[in-house]
Tab-separated table of C-alpha atoms in Angstrom:
chain	number	residue	atom	x	y	z
S	1	MET	CA	51.911	9.641	63.489
S	2	GLU	CA	52.503	5.916	63.500
S	3	ASP	CA	52.069	3.676	60.458
S	4	GLN	CA	48.771	1.880	61.086
S	5	HIS	CA	50.020	-1.239	59.292
S	6	ILE	CA	52.637	-1.678	62.027
S	7	ASN	CA	50.502	-0.516	64.922
S	8	LYS	CA	47.598	-2.984	64.974
S	9	THR	CA	45.521	-0.943	67.389
S	10	LEU	CA	44.085	2.179	65.776
S	11	ARG	CA	45.027	4.993	68.125
S	12	ILE	CA	42.840	8.105	67.977
S	13	ALA	CA	43.374	11.655	69.176
S	14	VAL	CA	40.137	13.583	69.666
S	15	LEU	CA	40.228	17.387	69.449
S	16	ILE	CA	37.384	19.185	71.233
S	17	SER	CA	36.238	22.628	72.299
S	18	GLY	CA	33.057	21.882	74.237
S	19	SER	CA	30.812	19.224	75.733
S	20	GLY	CA	32.374	16.266	73.933
S	21	SER	CA	29.180	14.350	73.188
S	22	ASN	CA	30.706	12.757	70.079
S	23	LEU	CA	33.758	11.868	72.149
S	24	GLN	CA	31.354	10.167	74.556
S	25	ALA	CA	29.815	8.206	71.675
S	26	LEU	CA	33.261	6.881	70.786
S	27	LEU	CA	34.126	6.079	74.405
S	28	ASP	CA	30.852	4.186	74.826
S	29	ALA	CA	31.326	2.258	71.569
S	30	ILE	CA	34.849	1.237	72.557
S	31	GLU	CA	33.765	0.111	76.026
S	32	ALA	CA	30.836	-1.832	74.523
S	33	ARG	CA	33.340	-3.520	72.164
S	34	HIS	CA	31.633	-2.153	69.069
S	35	LEU	CA	35.049	-0.855	67.919
S	36	PRO	CA	37.505	-3.692	68.566
S	37	GLY	CA	41.091	-2.715	67.939
S	38	VAL	CA	40.382	0.993	68.468
S	39	GLU	CA	41.720	3.065	71.351
S	40	ILE	CA	41.412	6.747	72.217
S	41	ALA	CA	45.000	7.649	72.966
S	42	LEU	CA	44.567	11.325	73.761
S	43	VAL	CA	41.988	14.115	74.058
S	44	ILE	CA	43.063	17.739	73.487
S	45	SER	CA	40.925	20.811	74.134
S	46	ASN	CA	41.665	24.419	73.264
S	47	LYS	CA	39.310	25.458	76.093
S	48	ALA	CA	40.027	24.814	79.767
S	49	ASN	CA	36.353	24.470	80.735
S	50	ALA	CA	35.406	22.004	77.971
S	51	PHE	CA	33.280	19.285	79.599
S	52	GLY	CA	34.750	16.768	77.183
S	53	LEU	CA	37.949	16.826	79.257
S	54	GLN	CA	35.977	15.509	82.230
S	55	ARG	CA	34.416	12.801	80.057
S	56	ALA	CA	37.883	11.654	78.989
S	57	LEU	CA	39.309	11.622	82.512
S	58	LYS	CA	36.283	9.682	83.790
S	59	HIS	CA	37.198	6.956	81.291
S	60	LYS	CA	40.890	7.165	82.242
S	61	VAL	CA	41.871	8.607	78.857
S	62	PRO	CA	44.800	11.085	78.827
S	63	ALA	CA	43.337	14.568	78.388
S	64	LEU	CA	44.849	18.011	78.377
S	65	TYR	CA	44.034	21.659	77.861
S	66	LEU	CA	46.306	23.283	75.304
S	67	PRO	CA	45.685	27.049	75.210
S	68	TRP	CA	45.351	28.642	71.785
S	69	ARG	CA	47.733	31.594	71.694
S	70	THR	CA	48.840	31.410	68.084
S	71	ARG	CA	47.828	28.760	65.560
S	72	GLU	CA	51.442	28.079	64.614
S	73	GLU	CA	52.525	27.416	68.200
S	74	TRP	CA	49.416	25.360	68.969
S	75	GLU	CA	49.813	23.121	65.929
S	76	ARG	CA	53.521	22.622	66.588
S	77	ARG	CA	52.767	21.390	70.100
S	78	VAL	CA	49.969	19.137	68.835
S	79	VAL	CA	52.319	17.524	66.308
S	80	ASP	CA	54.727	16.725	69.160
S	81	LEU	CA	51.889	15.227	71.217
S	82	LEU	CA	50.635	13.110	68.305
S	83	GLN	CA	54.103	11.638	67.924
S	84	LEU	CA	54.514	11.115	71.662
S	85	PHE	CA	51.178	9.273	71.970
S	86	GLN	CA	51.718	7.334	68.705
S	87	VAL	CA	48.448	8.579	67.199
S	88	ASP	CA	47.176	7.153	63.906
S	89	VAL	CA	44.130	9.318	63.206
S	90	ILE	CA	42.693	12.611	64.484
S	91	VAL	CA	38.976	13.169	65.060
S	92	LEU	CA	37.713	16.754	65.176
S	93	ALA	CA	34.666	16.475	67.449
S	94	GLY	CA	33.181	19.916	67.954
S	95	PHE	CA	36.602	21.519	67.601
S	96	MET	CA	35.901	25.197	66.944
S	97	ARG	CA	39.135	26.342	65.365
S	98	ILE	CA	40.325	26.301	61.761
S	99	ILE	CA	43.554	24.352	61.377
S	100	SER	CA	46.135	25.283	58.770
S	101	ALA	CA	46.617	23.738	55.346
S	102	ASP	CA	50.163	22.789	56.370
S	103	PHE	CA	48.856	20.791	59.333
S	104	ILE	CA	46.161	19.109	57.227
S	105	THR	CA	48.484	18.103	54.399
S	106	ARG	CA	50.864	16.585	56.938
S	107	TYR	CA	48.197	13.950	57.701
S	108	PRO	CA	46.383	13.063	54.452
S	109	GLU	CA	43.197	11.075	55.137
S	110	ARG	CA	44.203	10.936	58.806
S	111	ILE	CA	41.970	13.788	60.018
S	112	ILE	CA	38.219	13.163	60.351
S	113	ASN	CA	35.576	15.846	60.859
S	114	LEU	CA	31.830	15.891	61.496
S	115	HIS	CA	29.813	18.405	59.494
S	116	PRO	CA	26.078	19.004	60.140
S	117	ALA	CA	25.061	18.954	56.466
S	118	LEU	CA	25.247	16.663	53.432
S	119	ILE	CA	28.491	16.757	51.448
S	120	PRO	CA	28.488	15.153	47.967
S	121	ASP	CA	30.793	12.350	46.832
S	122	GLY	CA	34.329	13.623	46.481
S	123	GLY	CA	33.500	16.616	48.671
S	124	LYS	CA	33.232	19.068	45.776
S	125	GLY	CA	30.216	20.667	44.103
S	126	ASP	CA	27.467	23.098	45.040
S	127	THR	CA	24.525	20.668	45.120
S	128	TYR	CA	23.662	17.358	46.736
S	129	THR	CA	21.161	14.829	45.385
S	130	THR	CA	18.973	13.472	48.191
S	131	SER	CA	17.570	9.938	48.348
S	132	ASP	CA	14.316	11.079	46.713
S	133	GLY	CA	16.185	12.663	43.815
S	134	SER	CA	15.845	16.277	44.953
S	135	LEU	CA	18.722	18.697	44.488
S	136	ILE	CA	19.619	20.781	47.528
S	137	PRO	CA	22.449	23.273	48.092
S	138	VAL	CA	25.592	22.136	49.892
S	139	PHE	CA	25.783	24.019	53.192
S	140	ARG	CA	29.357	24.591	54.332
S	141	GLY	CA	30.934	26.527	57.178
S	142	MET	CA	29.310	27.655	60.391
S	143	HIS	CA	25.565	27.373	61.120
S	144	ALA	CA	24.814	24.798	58.408
S	145	PRO	CA	21.485	23.793	60.067
S	146	LEU	CA	20.392	27.447	60.030
S	147	GLN	CA	21.425	27.698	56.377
S	148	ALA	CA	19.237	24.670	55.603
S	149	LEU	CA	16.250	26.227	57.388
S	150	GLU	CA	16.695	29.543	55.617
S	151	ALA	CA	16.935	27.775	52.244
S	152	GLY	CA	13.586	26.079	52.865
S	153	VAL	CA	14.810	22.561	52.022
S	154	ARG	CA	12.925	19.536	53.325
S	155	VAL	CA	15.961	17.459	54.242
S	156	THR	CA	19.470	18.032	55.513
S	157	GLY	CA	21.792	15.687	57.372
S	158	SER	CA	25.263	14.993	58.661
S	159	THR	CA	28.496	13.923	56.993
S	160	VAL	CA	31.693	12.528	58.442
S	161	HIS	CA	34.516	13.346	56.050
S	162	TYR	CA	38.257	13.492	55.693
S	163	VAL	CA	39.619	17.001	56.187
S	164	VAL	CA	41.250	18.838	53.277
S	165	PRO	CA	42.494	22.450	53.213
S	166	GLU	CA	39.189	23.654	51.701
S	167	VAL	CA	36.542	24.024	54.420
S	168	ASP	CA	33.993	21.177	54.553
S	169	ALA	CA	35.048	19.904	51.129
S	170	GLY	CA	36.811	16.644	51.956
S	171	PRO	CA	35.656	13.240	50.687
S	172	PRO	CA	32.830	11.761	52.790
S	173	ILE	CA	33.342	8.599	54.797
S	174	CYS	CA	29.663	8.214	55.678
S	175	ARG	CA	26.583	10.432	55.924
S	176	ARG	CA	22.892	10.303	56.713
S	177	GLU	CA	19.865	12.389	55.842
S	178	VAL	CA	17.804	14.128	58.542
S	179	PRO	CA	14.296	15.347	57.597
S	180	ILE	CA	13.425	18.929	58.490
S	181	GLU	CA	10.163	19.067	60.439
S	182	ALA	CA	7.547	21.803	60.549
S	183	GLY	CA	8.398	24.294	63.279
S	184	ASP	CA	12.049	23.329	63.434
S	185	THR	CA	14.450	25.917	64.831
S	186	GLU	CA	18.216	25.898	64.505
S	187	ASP	CA	18.444	24.373	67.990
S	188	THR	CA	15.867	21.587	67.471
S	189	LEU	CA	17.326	20.643	64.103
S	190	GLN	CA	20.866	20.711	65.497
S	191	GLU	CA	19.841	18.359	68.312
S	192	ARG	CA	18.387	15.795	65.896
S	193	ILE	CA	21.464	16.029	63.708
S	194	LYS	CA	23.669	15.525	66.767
S	195	LYS	CA	21.926	12.219	67.589
S	196	VAL	CA	22.736	11.032	64.080
S	197	GLU	CA	26.331	12.253	64.464
S	198	HIS	CA	26.816	10.026	67.500
S	199	GLN	CA	26.080	7.006	65.312
S	200	LEU	CA	27.996	8.252	62.272
S	201	ILE	CA	31.255	8.971	64.089
S	202	VAL	CA	31.408	5.364	65.296
S	203	GLU	CA	30.574	4.117	61.798
S	204	ALA	CA	33.238	6.368	60.260
S	205	VAL	CA	35.987	5.147	62.578
S	206	LYS	CA	35.037	1.554	61.760
S	207	ILE	CA	35.163	2.269	58.011
S	208	HIS	CA	38.522	4.041	58.325
S	209	GLN	CA	39.919	1.141	60.336
S	210	GLN	CA	38.864	-1.314	57.612
S	211	ARG	CA	40.470	0.836	54.904
S	212	VAL	CA	43.871	0.913	56.560
């Protein structure tokens, strides 16, 4: 990927597997000039029917379906595409595959992920201290909103973090708490978290841009 200090425009590749609602949040923020100096250079999906591809094409952003046959082959082709499109940072926006440690370490603090739970400072540790001083478990991996419901906690949230080889353990860029309401299901809680994610992903890109 390009050196951001040379390339003044921050060029993003967004990796998706589904609807691409967080991609849409970025597209809208860029078009509304809330992210000056930021451009989505490329959208890649591992699924041919991902609606996010249509979102990208509607906004005249290069988008392609790259079938996942083996992880090694897929990542090798992605590396070539990142170089071709002079990408500075990768955003995993609902990308439902685990990428290898080799790929991650190739781009230190250049891969950003959204996780539907609260990750502590530094990314490590088994507990998170909420704004009211309560200690809650750190929910990692799949179905974090369901984990929060099953644990009976009163608050969960969303974190945008840099990706490291350990799953959902990278240093946070930004995060926000989301209260759990009486009668919440995994779906209703996930939807409220997703609305917060749409704001956080824009905030995270802005923070990353300022850091580099």
